[in-house]
Coordinates of C-alpha atoms in Angstrom, one line a residue:
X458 CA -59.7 -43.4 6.4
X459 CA -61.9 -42.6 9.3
X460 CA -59.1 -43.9 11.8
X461 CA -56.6 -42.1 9.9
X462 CA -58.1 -38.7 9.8
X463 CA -59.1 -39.4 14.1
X464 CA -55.7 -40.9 15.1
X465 CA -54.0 -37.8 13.1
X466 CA -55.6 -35.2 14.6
X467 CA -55.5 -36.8 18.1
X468 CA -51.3 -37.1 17.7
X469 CA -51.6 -33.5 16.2
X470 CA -53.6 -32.3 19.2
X471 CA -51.4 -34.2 22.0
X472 CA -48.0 -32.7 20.5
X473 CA -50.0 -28.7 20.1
X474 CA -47.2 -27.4 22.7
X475 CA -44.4 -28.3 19.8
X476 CA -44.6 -25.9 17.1
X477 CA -42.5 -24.5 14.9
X478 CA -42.6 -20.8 16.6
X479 CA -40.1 -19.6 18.7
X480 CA -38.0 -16.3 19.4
X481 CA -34.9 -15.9 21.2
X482 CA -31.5 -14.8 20.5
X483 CA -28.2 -16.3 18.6
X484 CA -25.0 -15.7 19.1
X485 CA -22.3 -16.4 17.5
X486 CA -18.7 -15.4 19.3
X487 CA -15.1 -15.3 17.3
X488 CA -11.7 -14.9 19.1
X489 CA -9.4 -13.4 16.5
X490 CA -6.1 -14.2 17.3
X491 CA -3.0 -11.1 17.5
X492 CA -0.3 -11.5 14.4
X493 CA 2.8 -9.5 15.0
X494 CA 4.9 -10.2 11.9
X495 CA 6.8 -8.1 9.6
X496 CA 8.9 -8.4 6.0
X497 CA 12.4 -6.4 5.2
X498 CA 12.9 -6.0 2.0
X499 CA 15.3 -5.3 0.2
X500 CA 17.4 -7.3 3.3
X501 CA 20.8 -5.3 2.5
X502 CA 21.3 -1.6 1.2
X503 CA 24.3 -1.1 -1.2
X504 CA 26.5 1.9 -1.2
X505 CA 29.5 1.4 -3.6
X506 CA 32.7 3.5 -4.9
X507 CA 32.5 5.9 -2.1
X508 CA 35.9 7.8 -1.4
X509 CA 36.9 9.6 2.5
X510 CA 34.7 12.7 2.8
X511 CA 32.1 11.4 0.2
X512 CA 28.5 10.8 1.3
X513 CA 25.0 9.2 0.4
X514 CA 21.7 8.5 1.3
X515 CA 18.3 6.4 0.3
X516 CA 15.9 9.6 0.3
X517 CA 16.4 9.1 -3.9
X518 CA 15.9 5.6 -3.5
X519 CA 19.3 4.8 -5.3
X520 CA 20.2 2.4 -3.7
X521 CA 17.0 1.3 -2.1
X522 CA 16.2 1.8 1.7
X523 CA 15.1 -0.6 3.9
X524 CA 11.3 -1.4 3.2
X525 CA 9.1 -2.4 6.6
X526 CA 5.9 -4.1 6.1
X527 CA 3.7 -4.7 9.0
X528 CA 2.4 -8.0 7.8
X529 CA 0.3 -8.9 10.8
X530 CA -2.9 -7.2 12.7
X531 CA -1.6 -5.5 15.1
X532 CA -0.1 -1.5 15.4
X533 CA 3.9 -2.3 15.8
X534 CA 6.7 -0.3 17.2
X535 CA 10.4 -1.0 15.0
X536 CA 13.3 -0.6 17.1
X537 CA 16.9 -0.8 15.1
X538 CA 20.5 -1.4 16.7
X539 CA 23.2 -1.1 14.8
X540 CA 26.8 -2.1 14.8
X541 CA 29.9 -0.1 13.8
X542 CA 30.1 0.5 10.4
X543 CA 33.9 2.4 9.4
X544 CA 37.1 1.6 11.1
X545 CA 37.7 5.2 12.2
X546 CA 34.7 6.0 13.8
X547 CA 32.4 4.0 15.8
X548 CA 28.9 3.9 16.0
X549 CA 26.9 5.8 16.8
X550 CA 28.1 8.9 15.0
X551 CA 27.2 11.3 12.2
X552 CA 29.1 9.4 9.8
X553 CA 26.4 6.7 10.0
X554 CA 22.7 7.6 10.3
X555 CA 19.3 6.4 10.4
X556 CA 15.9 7.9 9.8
X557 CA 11.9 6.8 9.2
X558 CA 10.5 7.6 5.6
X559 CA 7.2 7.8 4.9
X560 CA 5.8 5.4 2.0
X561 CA 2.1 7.2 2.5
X562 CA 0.3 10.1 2.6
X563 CA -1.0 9.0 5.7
X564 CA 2.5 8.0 6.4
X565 CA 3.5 6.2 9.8
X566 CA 6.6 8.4 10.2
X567 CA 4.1 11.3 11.8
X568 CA 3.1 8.8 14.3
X569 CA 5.1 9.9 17.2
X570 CA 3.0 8.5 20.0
X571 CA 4.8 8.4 23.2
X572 CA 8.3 9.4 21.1
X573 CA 9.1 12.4 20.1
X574 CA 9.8 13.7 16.5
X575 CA 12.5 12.9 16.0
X576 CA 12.1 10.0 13.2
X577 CA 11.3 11.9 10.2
X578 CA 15.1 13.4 10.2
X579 CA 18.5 12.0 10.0
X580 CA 20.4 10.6 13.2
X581 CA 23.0 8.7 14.4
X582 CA 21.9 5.2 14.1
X583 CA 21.8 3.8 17.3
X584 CA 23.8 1.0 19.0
X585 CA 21.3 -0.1 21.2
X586 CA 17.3 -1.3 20.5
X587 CA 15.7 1.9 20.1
X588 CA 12.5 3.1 18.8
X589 CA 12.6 4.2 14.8
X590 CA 8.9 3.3 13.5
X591 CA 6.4 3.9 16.0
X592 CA 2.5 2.3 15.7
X593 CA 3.3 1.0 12.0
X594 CA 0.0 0.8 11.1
X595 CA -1.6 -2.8 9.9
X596 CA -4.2 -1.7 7.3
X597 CA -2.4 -2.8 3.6
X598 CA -3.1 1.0 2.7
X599 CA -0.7 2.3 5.1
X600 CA 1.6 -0.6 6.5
X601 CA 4.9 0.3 5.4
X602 CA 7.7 2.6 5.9
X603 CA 11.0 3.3 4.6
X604 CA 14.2 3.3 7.3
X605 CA 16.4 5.6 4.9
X606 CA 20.4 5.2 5.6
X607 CA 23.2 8.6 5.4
X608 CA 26.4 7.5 5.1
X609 CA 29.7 9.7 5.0
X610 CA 33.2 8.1 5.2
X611 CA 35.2 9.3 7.6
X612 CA 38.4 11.2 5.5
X613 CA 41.0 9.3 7.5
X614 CA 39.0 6.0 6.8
X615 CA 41.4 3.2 5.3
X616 CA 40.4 1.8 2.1
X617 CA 38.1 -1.6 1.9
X618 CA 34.7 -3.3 2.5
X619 CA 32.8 -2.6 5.0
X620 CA 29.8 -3.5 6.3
X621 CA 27.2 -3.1 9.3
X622 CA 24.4 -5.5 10.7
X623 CA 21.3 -3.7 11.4
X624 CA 18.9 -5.6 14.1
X625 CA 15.1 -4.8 13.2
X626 CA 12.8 -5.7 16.1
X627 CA 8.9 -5.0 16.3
X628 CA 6.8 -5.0 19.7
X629 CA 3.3 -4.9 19.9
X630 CA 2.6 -1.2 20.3
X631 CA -0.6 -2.0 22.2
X632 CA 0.8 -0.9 25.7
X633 CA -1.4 -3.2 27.8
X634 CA 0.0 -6.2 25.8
X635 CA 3.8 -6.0 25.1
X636 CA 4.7 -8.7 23.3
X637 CA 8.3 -8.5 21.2
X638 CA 9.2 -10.8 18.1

């Protein structure tokens, strides 16, 4: 027991610089990686048994607008383009137009950034990629916005389906990284 108890504390003494104390910092470092994605629902927007001269538009929700959810975790910009809709009168024109809707009280609509204020009221729908939904926020308690269609047929407009393909496009609104999807 003697040799036990000597040989212990001899180890013991020999290893005194190891001890369970310490200080010092830890760091732990997460790269969280940019999503840009968005859903469009509904994916169509139904306006039927219209005559020449008669008009309608989403702001009663009958039929639905478009519905933009920023899915990702990034501020977005939505750009549009649309092509012609009626036989008589191309695009873009007053017969077909396009404006933001807010979904919030907060509602992304307001957020002109560097575009002017023009969103929150009807306008020609454009032909070419332009800027409807600016910085469409990320947080799920403000990540969606309505794009609300007016529609008037022309009165010389022939009778007939028609229909319209509107191209939805988001870019990263972050201006030092531009990315488009």
């Amino acid at each position: 027991i003697l040799f036990s108890i000597i040989g212990t504390w001899t180890s013991l003494t020999r290893l005194s610089p190891l001890t369970g104390f310490g200080s010092g910092p830890g760091l732990v470092n997460v790269t969280v990686n940019r999503t840009l994605t968005f859903t469009l629902t509904p994916t169509y927007v139904n306006f039927t048994g219209l005559n020449p001269s008669d008009g309608d538009n989403t702001t009663d929700l009958s039929p639905l607008p478009f519905n933009v959810t920023n899915d990702g975790n990034v501020l977005i910009n939505i750009s549009i383009a649309v092509t012609d809709l009626f036989l008589t009168s191309a695009a873009p024109s007053a017969f077909f137009q396009c404006r933001c809707g807010n979904t919030t009280t907060d509602g992304n609509c307001s957020q002109t950034g560097i575009w002017p204020t023009f969103n929150t009221t009807f306008r020609n729908c454009p032909t070419a990629t332009t800027v409807f939904m600016g910085f469409l926020d990320y947080d799920s308690s403000n990540d969606t916005n309505y794009l609300h269609i007016n529609v008037t047929v022309p009165s010389a407009e022939p009778g007939g389906f028609r229909e319209s393909t509107v191209t939805f496009t988001a870019a990263d609104a972050n201006p030092a990284d531009q990315n488009e999807y």
